[in-house]
Tab-separated table of C-alpha atoms in Angstrom:
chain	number	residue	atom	x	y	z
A	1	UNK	CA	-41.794	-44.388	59.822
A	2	UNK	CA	-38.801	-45.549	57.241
A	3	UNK	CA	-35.565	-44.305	58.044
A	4	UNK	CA	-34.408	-41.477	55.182
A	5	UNK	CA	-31.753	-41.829	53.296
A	6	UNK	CA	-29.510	-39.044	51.339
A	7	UNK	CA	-26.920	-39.819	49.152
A	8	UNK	CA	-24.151	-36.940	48.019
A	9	UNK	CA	-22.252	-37.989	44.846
A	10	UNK	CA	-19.059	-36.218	44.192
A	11	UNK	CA	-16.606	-36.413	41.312
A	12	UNK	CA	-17.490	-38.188	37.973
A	13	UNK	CA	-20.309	-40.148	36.247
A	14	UNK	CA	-19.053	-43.177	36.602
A	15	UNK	CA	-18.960	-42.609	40.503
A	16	UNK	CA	-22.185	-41.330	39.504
A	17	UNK	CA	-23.227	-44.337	38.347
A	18	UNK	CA	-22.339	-46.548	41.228
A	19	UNK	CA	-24.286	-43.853	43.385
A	20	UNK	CA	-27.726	-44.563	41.496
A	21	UNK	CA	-27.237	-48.309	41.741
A	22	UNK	CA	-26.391	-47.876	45.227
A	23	UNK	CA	-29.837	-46.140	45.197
A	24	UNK	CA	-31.752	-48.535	43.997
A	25	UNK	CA	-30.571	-51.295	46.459
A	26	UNK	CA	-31.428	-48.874	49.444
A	27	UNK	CA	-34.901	-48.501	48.081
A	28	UNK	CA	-35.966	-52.286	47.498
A	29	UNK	CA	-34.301	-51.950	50.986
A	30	UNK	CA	-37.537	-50.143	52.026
A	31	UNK	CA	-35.252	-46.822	53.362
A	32	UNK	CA	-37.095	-43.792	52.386
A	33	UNK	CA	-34.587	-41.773	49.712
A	34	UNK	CA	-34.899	-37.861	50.361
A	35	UNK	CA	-33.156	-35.352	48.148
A	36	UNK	CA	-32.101	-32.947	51.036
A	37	UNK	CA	-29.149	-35.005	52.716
A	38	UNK	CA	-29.218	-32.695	55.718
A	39	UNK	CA	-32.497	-33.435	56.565
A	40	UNK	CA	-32.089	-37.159	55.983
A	41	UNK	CA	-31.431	-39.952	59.270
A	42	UNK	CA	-28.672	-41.595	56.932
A	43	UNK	CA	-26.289	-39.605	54.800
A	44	UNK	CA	-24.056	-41.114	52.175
A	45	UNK	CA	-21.332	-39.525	50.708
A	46	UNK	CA	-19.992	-41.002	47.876
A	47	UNK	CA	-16.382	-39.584	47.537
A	48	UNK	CA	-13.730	-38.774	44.904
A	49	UNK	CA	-10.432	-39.320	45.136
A	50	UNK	CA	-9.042	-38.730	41.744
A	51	UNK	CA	-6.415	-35.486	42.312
A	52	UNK	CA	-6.301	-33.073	45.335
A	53	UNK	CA	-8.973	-30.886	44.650
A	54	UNK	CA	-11.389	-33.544	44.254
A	55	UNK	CA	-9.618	-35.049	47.819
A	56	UNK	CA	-10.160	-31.783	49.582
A	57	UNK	CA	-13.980	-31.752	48.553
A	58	UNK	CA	-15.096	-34.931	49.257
A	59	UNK	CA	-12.995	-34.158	53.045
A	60	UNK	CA	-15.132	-31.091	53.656
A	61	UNK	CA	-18.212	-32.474	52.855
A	62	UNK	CA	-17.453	-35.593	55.587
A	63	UNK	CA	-16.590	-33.043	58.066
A	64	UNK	CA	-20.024	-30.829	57.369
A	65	UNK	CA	-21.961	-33.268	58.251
A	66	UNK	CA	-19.848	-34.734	60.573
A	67	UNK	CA	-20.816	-31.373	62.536
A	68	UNK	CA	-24.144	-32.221	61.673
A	69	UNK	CA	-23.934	-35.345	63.472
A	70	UNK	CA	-22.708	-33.958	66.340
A	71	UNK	CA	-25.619	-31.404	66.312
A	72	UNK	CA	-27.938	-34.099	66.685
A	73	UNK	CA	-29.118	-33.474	62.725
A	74	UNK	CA	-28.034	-36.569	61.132
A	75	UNK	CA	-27.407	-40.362	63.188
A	76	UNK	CA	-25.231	-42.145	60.395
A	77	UNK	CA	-22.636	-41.208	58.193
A	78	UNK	CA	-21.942	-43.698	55.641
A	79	UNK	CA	-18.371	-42.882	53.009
A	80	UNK	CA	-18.481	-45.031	49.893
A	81	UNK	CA	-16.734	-44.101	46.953
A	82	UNK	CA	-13.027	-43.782	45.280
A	83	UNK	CA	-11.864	-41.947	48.580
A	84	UNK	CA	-12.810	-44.425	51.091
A	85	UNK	CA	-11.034	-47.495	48.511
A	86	UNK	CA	-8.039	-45.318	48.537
A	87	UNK	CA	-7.282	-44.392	51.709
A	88	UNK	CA	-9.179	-47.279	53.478
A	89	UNK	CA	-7.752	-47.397	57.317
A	90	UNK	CA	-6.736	-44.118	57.487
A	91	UNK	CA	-10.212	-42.399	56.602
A	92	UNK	CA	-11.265	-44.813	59.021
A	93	UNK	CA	-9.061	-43.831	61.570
A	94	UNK	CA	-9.190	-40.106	60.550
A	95	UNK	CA	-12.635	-39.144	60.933
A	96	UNK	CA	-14.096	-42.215	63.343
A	97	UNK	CA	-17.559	-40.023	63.187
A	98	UNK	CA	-17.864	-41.822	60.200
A	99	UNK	CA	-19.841	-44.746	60.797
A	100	UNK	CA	-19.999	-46.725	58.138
A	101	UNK	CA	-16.518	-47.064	55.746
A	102	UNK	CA	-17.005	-49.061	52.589
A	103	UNK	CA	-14.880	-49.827	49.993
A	104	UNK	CA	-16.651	-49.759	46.211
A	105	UNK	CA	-15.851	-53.950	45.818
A	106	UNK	CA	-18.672	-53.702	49.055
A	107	UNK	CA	-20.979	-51.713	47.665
A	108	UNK	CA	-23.744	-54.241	47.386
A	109	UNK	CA	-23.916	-54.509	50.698
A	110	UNK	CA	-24.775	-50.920	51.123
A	111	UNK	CA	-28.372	-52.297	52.931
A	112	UNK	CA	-26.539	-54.311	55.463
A	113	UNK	CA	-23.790	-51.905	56.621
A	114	UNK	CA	-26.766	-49.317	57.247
A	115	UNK	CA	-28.603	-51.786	58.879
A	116	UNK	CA	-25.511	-52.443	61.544
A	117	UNK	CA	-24.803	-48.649	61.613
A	118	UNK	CA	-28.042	-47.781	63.161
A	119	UNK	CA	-27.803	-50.726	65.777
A	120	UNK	CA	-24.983	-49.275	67.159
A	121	UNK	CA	-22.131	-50.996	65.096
A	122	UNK	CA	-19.187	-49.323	63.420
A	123	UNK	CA	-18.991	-51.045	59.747
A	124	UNK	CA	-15.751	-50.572	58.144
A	125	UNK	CA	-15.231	-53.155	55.224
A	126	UNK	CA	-13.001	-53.540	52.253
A	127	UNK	CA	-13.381	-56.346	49.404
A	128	UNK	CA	-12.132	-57.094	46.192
A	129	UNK	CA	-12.344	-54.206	43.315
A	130	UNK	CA	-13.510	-56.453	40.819
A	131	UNK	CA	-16.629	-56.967	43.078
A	132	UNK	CA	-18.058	-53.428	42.466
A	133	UNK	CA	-21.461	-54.551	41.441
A	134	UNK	CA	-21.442	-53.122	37.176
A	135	UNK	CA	-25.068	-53.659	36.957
A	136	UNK	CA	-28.249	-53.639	38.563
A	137	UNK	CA	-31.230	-51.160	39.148
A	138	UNK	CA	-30.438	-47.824	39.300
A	139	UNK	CA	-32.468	-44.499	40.800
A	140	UNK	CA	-31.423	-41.917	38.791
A	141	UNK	CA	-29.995	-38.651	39.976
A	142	UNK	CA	-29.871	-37.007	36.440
A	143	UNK	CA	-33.111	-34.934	34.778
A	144	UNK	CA	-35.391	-38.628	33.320
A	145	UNK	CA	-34.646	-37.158	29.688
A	146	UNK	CA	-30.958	-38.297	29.875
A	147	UNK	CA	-28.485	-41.198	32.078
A	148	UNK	CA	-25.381	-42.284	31.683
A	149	UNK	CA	-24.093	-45.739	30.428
A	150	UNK	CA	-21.632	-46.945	32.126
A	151	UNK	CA	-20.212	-50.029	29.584
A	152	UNK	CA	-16.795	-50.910	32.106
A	153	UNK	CA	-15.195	-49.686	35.144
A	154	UNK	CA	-11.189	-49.849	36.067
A	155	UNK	CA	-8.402	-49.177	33.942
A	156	UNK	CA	-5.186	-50.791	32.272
A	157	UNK	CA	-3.165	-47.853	30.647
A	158	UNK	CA	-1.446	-46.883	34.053
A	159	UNK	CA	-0.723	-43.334	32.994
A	160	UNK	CA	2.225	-42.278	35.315
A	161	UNK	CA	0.452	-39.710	36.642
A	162	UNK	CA	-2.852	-41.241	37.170
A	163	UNK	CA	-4.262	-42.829	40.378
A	164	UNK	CA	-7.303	-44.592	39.139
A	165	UNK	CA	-5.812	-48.475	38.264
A	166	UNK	CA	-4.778	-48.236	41.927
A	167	UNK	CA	-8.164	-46.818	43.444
A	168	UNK	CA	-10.755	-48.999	40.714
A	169	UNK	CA	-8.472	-51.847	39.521
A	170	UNK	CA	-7.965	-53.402	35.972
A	171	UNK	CA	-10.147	-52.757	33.384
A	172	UNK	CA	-13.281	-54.895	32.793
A	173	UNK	CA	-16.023	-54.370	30.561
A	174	UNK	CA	-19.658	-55.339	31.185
A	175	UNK	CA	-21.513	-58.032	29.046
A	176	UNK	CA	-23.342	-56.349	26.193
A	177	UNK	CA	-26.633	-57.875	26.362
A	178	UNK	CA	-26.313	-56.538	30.124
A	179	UNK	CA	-25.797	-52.786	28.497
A	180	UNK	CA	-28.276	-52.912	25.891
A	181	UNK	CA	-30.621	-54.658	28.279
A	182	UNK	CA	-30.253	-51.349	30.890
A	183	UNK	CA	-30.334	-48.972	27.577
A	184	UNK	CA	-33.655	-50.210	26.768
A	185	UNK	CA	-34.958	-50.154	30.343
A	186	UNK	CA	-33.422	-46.661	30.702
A	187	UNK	CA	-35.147	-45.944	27.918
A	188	UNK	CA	-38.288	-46.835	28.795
A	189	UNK	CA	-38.148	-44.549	31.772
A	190	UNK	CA	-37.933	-42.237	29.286
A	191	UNK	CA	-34.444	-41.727	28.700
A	192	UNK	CA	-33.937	-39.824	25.404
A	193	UNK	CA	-29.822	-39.122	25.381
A	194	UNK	CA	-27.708	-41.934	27.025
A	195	UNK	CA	-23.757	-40.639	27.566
A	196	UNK	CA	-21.811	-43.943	27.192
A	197	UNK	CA	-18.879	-43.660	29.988
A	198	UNK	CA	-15.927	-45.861	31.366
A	199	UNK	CA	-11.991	-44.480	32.376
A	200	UNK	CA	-11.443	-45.650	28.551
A	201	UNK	CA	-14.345	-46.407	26.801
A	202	UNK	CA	-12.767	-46.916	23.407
A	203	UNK	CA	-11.179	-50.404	25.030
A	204	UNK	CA	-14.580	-51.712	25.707
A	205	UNK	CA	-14.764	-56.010	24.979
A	206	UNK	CA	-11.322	-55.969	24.360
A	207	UNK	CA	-10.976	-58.244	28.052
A	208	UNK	CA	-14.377	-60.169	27.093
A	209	UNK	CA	-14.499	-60.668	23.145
A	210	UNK	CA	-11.188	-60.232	22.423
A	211	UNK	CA	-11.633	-57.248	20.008
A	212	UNK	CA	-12.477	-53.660	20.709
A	213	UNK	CA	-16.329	-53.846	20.556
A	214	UNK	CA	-17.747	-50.426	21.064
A	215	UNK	CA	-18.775	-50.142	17.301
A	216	UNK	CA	-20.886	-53.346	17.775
A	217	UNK	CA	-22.500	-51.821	20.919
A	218	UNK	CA	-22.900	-48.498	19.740
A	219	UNK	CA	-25.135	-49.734	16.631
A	220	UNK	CA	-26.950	-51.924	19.305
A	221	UNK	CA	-28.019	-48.887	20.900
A	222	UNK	CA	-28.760	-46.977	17.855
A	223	UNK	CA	-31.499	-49.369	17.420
A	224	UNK	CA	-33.292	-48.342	20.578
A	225	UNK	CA	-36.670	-46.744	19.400
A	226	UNK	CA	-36.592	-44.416	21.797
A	227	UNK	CA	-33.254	-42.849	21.927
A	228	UNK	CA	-32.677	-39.564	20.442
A	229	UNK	CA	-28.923	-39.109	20.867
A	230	UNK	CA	-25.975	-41.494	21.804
A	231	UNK	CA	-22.420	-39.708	23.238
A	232	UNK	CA	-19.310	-40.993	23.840
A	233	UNK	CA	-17.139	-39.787	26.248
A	234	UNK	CA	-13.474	-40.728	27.507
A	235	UNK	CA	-12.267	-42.095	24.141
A	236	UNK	CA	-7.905	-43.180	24.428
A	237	UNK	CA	-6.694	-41.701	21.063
A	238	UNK	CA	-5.010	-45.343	20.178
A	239	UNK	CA	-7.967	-46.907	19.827
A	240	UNK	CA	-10.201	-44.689	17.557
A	241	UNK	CA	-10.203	-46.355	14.933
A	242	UNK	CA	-11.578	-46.750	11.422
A	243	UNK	CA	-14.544	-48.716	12.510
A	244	UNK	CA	-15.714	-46.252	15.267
A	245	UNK	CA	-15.453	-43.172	12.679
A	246	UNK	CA	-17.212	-44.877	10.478
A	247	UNK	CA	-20.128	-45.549	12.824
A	248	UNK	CA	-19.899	-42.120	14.136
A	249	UNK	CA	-20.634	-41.061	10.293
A	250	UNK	CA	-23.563	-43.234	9.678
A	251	UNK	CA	-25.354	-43.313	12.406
A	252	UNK	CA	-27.625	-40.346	12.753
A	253	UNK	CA	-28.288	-40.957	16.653
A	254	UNK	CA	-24.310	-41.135	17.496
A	255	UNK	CA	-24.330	-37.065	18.056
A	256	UNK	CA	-20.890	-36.210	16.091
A	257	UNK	CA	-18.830	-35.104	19.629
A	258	UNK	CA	-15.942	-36.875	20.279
A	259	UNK	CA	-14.177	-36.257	23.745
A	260	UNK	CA	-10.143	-37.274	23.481
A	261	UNK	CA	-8.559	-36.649	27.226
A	262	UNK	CA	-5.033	-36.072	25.338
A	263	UNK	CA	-3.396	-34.758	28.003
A	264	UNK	CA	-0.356	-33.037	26.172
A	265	UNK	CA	1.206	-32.512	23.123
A	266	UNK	CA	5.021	-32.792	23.557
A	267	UNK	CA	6.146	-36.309	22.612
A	268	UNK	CA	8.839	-35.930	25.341
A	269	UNK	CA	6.014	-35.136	28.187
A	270	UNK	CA	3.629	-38.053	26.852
A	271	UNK	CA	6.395	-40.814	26.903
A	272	UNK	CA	7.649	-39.288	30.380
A	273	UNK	CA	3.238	-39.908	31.188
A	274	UNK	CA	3.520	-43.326	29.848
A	275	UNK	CA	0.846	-42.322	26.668
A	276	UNK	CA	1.786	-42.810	23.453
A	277	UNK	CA	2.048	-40.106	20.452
A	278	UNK	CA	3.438	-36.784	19.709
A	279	UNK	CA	1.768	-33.608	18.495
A	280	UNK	CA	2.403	-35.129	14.804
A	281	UNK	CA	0.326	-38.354	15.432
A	282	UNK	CA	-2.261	-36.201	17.747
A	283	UNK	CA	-3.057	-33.502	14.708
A	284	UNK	CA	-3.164	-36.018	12.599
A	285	UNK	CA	-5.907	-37.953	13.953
A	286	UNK	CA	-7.698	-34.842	14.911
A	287	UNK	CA	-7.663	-33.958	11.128
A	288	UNK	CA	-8.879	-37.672	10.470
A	289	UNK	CA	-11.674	-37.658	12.632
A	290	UNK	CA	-12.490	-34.347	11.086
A	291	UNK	CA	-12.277	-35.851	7.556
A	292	UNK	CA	-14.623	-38.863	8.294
A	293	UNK	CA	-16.982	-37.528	10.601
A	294	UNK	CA	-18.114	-34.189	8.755
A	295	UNK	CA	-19.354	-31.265	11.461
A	296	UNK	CA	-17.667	-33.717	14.860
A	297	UNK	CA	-17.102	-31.285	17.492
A	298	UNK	CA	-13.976	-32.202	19.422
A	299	UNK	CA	-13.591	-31.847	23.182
A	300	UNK	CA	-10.068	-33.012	25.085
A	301	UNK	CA	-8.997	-31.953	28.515
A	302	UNK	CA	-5.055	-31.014	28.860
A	303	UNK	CA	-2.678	-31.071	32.233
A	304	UNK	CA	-0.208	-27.814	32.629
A	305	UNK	CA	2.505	-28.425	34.893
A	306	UNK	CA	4.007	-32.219	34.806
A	307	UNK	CA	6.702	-32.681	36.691
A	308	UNK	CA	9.571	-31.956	34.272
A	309	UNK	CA	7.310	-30.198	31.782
A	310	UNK	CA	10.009	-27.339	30.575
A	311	UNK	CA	8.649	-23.611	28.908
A	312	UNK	CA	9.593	-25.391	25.667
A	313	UNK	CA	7.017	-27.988	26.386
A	314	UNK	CA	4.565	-25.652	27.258
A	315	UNK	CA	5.000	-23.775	24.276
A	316	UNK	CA	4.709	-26.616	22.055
A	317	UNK	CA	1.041	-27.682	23.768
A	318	UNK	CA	-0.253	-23.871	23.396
A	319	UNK	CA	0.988	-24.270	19.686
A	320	UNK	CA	-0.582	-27.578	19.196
A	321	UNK	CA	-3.778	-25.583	20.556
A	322	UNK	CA	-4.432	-22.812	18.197
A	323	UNK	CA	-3.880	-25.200	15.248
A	324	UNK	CA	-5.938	-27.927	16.140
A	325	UNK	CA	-8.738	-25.449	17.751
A	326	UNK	CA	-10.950	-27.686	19.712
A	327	UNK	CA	-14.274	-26.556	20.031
A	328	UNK	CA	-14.293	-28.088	23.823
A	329	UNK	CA	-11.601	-27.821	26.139
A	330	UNK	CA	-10.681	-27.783	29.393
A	331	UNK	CA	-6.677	-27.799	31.352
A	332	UNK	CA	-6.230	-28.565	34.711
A	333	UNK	CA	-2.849	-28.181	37.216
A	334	UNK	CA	-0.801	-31.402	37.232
A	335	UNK	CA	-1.741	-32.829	40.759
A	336	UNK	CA	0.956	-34.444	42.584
A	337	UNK	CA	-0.560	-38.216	43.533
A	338	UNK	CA	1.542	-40.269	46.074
A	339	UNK	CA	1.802	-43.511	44.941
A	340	UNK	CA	2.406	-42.533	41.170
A	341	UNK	CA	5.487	-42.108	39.168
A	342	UNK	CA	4.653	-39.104	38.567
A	343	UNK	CA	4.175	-37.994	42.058
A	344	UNK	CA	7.563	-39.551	43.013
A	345	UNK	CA	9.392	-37.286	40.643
A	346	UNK	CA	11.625	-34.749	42.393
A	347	UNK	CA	11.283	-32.278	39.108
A	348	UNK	CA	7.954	-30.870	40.208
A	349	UNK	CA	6.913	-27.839	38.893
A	350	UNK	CA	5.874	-25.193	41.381
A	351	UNK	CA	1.623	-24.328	41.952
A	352	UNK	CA	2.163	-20.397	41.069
A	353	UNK	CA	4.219	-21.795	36.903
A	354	UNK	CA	1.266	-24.438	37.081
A	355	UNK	CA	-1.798	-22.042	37.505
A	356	UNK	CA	-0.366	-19.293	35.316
A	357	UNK	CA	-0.263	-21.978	32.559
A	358	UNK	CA	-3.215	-23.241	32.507
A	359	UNK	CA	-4.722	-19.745	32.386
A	360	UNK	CA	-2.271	-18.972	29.299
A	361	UNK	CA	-4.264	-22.330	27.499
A	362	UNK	CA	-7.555	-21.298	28.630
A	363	UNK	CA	-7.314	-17.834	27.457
A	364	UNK	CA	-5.717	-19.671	23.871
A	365	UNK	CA	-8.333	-21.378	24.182
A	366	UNK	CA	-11.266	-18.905	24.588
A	367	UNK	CA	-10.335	-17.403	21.102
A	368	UNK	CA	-10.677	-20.548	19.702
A	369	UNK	CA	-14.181	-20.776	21.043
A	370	UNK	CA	-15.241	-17.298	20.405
A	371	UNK	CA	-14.242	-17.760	16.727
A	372	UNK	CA	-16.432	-21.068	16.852
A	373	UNK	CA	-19.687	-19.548	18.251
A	374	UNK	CA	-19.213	-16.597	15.613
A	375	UNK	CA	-19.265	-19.387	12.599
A	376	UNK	CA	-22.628	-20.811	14.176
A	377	UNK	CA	-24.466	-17.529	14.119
A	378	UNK	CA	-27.510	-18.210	11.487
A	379	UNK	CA	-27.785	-22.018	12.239
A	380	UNK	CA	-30.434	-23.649	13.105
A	381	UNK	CA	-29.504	-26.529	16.121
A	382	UNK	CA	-31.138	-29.441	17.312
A	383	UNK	CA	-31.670	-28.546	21.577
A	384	UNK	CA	-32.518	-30.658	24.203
A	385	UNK	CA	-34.370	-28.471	26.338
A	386	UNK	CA	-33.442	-28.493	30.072
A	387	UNK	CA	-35.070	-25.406	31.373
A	388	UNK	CA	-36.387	-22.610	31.698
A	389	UNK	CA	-34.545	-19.090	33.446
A	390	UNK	CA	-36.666	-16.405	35.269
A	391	UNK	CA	-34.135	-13.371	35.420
A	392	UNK	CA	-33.602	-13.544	31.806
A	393	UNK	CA	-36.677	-15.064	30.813
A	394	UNK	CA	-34.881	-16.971	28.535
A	395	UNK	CA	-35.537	-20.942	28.097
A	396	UNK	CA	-31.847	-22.625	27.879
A	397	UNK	CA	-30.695	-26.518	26.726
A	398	UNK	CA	-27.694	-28.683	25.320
A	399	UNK	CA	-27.040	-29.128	21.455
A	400	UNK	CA	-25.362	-31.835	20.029
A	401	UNK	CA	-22.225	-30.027	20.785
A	402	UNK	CA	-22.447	-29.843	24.360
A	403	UNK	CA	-22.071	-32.817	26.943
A	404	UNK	CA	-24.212	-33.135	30.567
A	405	UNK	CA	-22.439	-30.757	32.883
A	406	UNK	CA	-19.445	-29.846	31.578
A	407	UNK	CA	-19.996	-28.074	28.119
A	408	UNK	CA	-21.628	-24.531	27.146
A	409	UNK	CA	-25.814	-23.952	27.379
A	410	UNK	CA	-27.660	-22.983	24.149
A	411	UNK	CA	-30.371	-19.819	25.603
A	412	UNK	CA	-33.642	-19.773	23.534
A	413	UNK	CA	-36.663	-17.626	23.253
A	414	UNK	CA	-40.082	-19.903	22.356
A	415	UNK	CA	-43.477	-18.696	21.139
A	416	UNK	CA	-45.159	-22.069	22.456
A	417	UNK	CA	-44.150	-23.076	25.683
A	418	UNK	CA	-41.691	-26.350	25.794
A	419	UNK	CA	-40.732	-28.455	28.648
A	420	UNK	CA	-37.658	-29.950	29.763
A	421	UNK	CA	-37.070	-33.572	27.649
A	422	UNK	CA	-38.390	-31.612	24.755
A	423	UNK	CA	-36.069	-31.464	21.576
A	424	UNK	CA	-36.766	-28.058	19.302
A	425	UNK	CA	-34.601	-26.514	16.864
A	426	UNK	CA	-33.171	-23.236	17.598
A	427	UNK	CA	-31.605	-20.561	15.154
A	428	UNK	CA	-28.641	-19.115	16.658
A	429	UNK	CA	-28.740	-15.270	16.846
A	430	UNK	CA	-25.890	-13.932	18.611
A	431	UNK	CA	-22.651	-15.030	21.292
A	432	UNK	CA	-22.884	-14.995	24.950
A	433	UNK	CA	-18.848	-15.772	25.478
A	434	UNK	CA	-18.931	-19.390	25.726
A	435	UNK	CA	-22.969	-19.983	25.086
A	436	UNK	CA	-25.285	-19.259	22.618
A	437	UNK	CA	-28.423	-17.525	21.949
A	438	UNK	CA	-31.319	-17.797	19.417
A	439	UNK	CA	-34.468	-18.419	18.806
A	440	UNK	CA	-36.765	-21.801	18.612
A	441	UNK	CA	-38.489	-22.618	15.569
């Protein structure tokens, strides 16, 4: 009988990404993949390790089925992932119920390390970053209708509060016949929305062509029979340039989102974060990207609470907020990282002044959305349908709008029934706080 394997993904896409080729090896391995990871022989869990939160999940979840493992439930425990590259010897040494420790430039060898795990063997190996395998076969772990595209892995801008140049290395982009060449076999699995992804994906072929290249690859993709809607996420506001708006505008299967992690508005707080701009530049090119790319919906995520960051600071970020009204956004807690400037910085601001701002920006922020659902009411809206919910009876799905996971839910009524995958138009009747409501034509 093959030996099952489960695999628990934490964090972001991209991790997300690795998971699913990680997948894919494991099956040509001839290992049985199960969705259920406690019921599974093998468990992977592929960790995050991006701020503290994400730390303290990925920690519990190696420790619940550590006790698993001890219960007789589960006979390997494999941790892959941005966790287990950070913190190499000491997860190792930490939790030594783990049996297999791999670092993401060993990834590929996934197969093997499982193989030693269940002869007994304790498997704890590191490589080079740059060896994380960027393509290959992937099993995918999102609904078939929709997959991320993962175009390049590491990063270069060393933001002084960011961790991930030290846990995924220096930027590199994959070869563009590579991406297109996975776009059109995602598609044929019937992909119908791919969500192009890296930690910047605005610098994508700058390393390989020497120029920033995502306007050439996002046309590429446009041509893609198949493909309904292409999204960028993770775009570096330096680098959106004329040439990307421009393909944004005339492409009618680029879905006119644009997500802009800005981080802050106070020119004082972004040089002291090693980012460029002030609030000047950052309206500006919000009202730019407005200008030429009619309708773009604009989603950016903020931090409250750098080290340093004083009330007039603050004040100038909530400002910068109810001007530039984003229709997506969401603020997190600065999260002290050892090993960053930031995190060196004895000016640390304390949890209770952090939480209590970002609730100030979210509830800023919430009027701005509420004002924005109100001016859709009467439009009809493309929706990619991903369900269908029995205590309201209502069927619910993603517009253009709305991003995999971490944006709002359009909920539908239907006279004919429609399946997830399907695309419908829906007029929008009335608000539901963040979502909205209508009915399909």
């Amino acid at each position: 009988m093959a030996i099952k394997v489960g695999m628990i993904s934490l964090g972001c896409s991209k991790n997300q990404v690795d998971a699913e080729i990680m997948l894919s090896l494991l099956e040509q391995g001839g290992y049985e993949l199960c969705g259920d990871a406690q019921q599974c022989d093998v468990v992977i869990i592929n960790t995050c390790g991006f701020i503290e939160d994400a730390k303290k999940e990925s920690i519990e979840t190696i420790l619940e089925f550590c006790q698993l493992k001890a219960l007789g439930k589960v006979k390997v425990i494999v941790v892959t992932g941005c966790l287990a590259e950070r913190y190499r010897q000491e997860l190792a040494q930490e939790i030594p119920e783990a049996d297999v420790v791999l670092g993401i430039g060993r990834n590929s060898e996934i197969v093997q390390a499982i193989q030693r795990a269940l002869a007994g063997k304790r498997v704890v190996a590191f490589g080079e970053k740059d060896q994380l395998p960027l393509n290959g076969d992937r099993v995918l772990t999102t609904p078939n209708y929709y997959a991320y595209l993962k175009v390049a892995d590491g990063c270069n801008n060393r933001c002084s509060y960011c961790a991930i140049p030290l846990i995924r290395g220096a930027f590199r982009s994959r070869r563009m016949e590579d991406i297109i060449a996975e776009a059109k076999g995602l598609a044929r699995e019937g992909v119908k929305e791919l969500n192009v992804v890296a930690q910047d994906t605005t610098r994508y072929g700058e390393d390989l062509y020497g120029r920033l290249a995502l306007p050439e690859l996002l046309r590429e993709l446009c041509r893609i029979p198949e493909i309904r809607w292409v999204r960028i996420l993770y775009c570096y506001p330096d680098r959106v340039t004329d040439e990307l708006l421009e393909v944004m505008a005339q492409e009618e299967k680029i879905v006119k989102y644009m997500d802009l992690p800005i981080q802050h508005a106070s020119g004082k707080v972004l040089r002291e974060m090693n980012r460029r701009g002030d609030r000047a530049s950052l309206e500006a090119l919000m009202a730019k990207i407005r200008e030429k790319v009619p309708g773009v919906i604009l989603r950016t995520t903020l931090i409250a609470g750098f080290p340093g960051e004083t009330q007039e600071d603050f004040a100038e970020l909530c400002e910068f907020v109810q001007n530039v009204k984003f229709e997506r956004l969401g603020c997190f807690a600065y999260s002290q990282e050892e090993n960053t400037p930031a995190g060196e910085r004895e000016d640390q601001i304390d949890e209770e002044t952090k939480q209590r701002r970002v609730e100030v920006l979210m509830t800023a922020q919430m009027a701005n959305v509420e004002a924005f659902n109100r001016s859709m009411l009467g439009k009809t809206l493309p929706v990619l349908v991903e369900g269908y919910e029995e205590e309201s009876g209502l069927y619910y799905g993603r517009s253009p709008m709305d991003a995999p996971d971490i944006d709002t839910r359009t909920y539908f009524t239907a006279a004919r029934p429609v399946q997830a995958g399907d695309f419908v138009d829906v007029t929008i009747q009335d608000v539901l706080e963040y979502d909205l409501l209508g009915q399909a034509q």
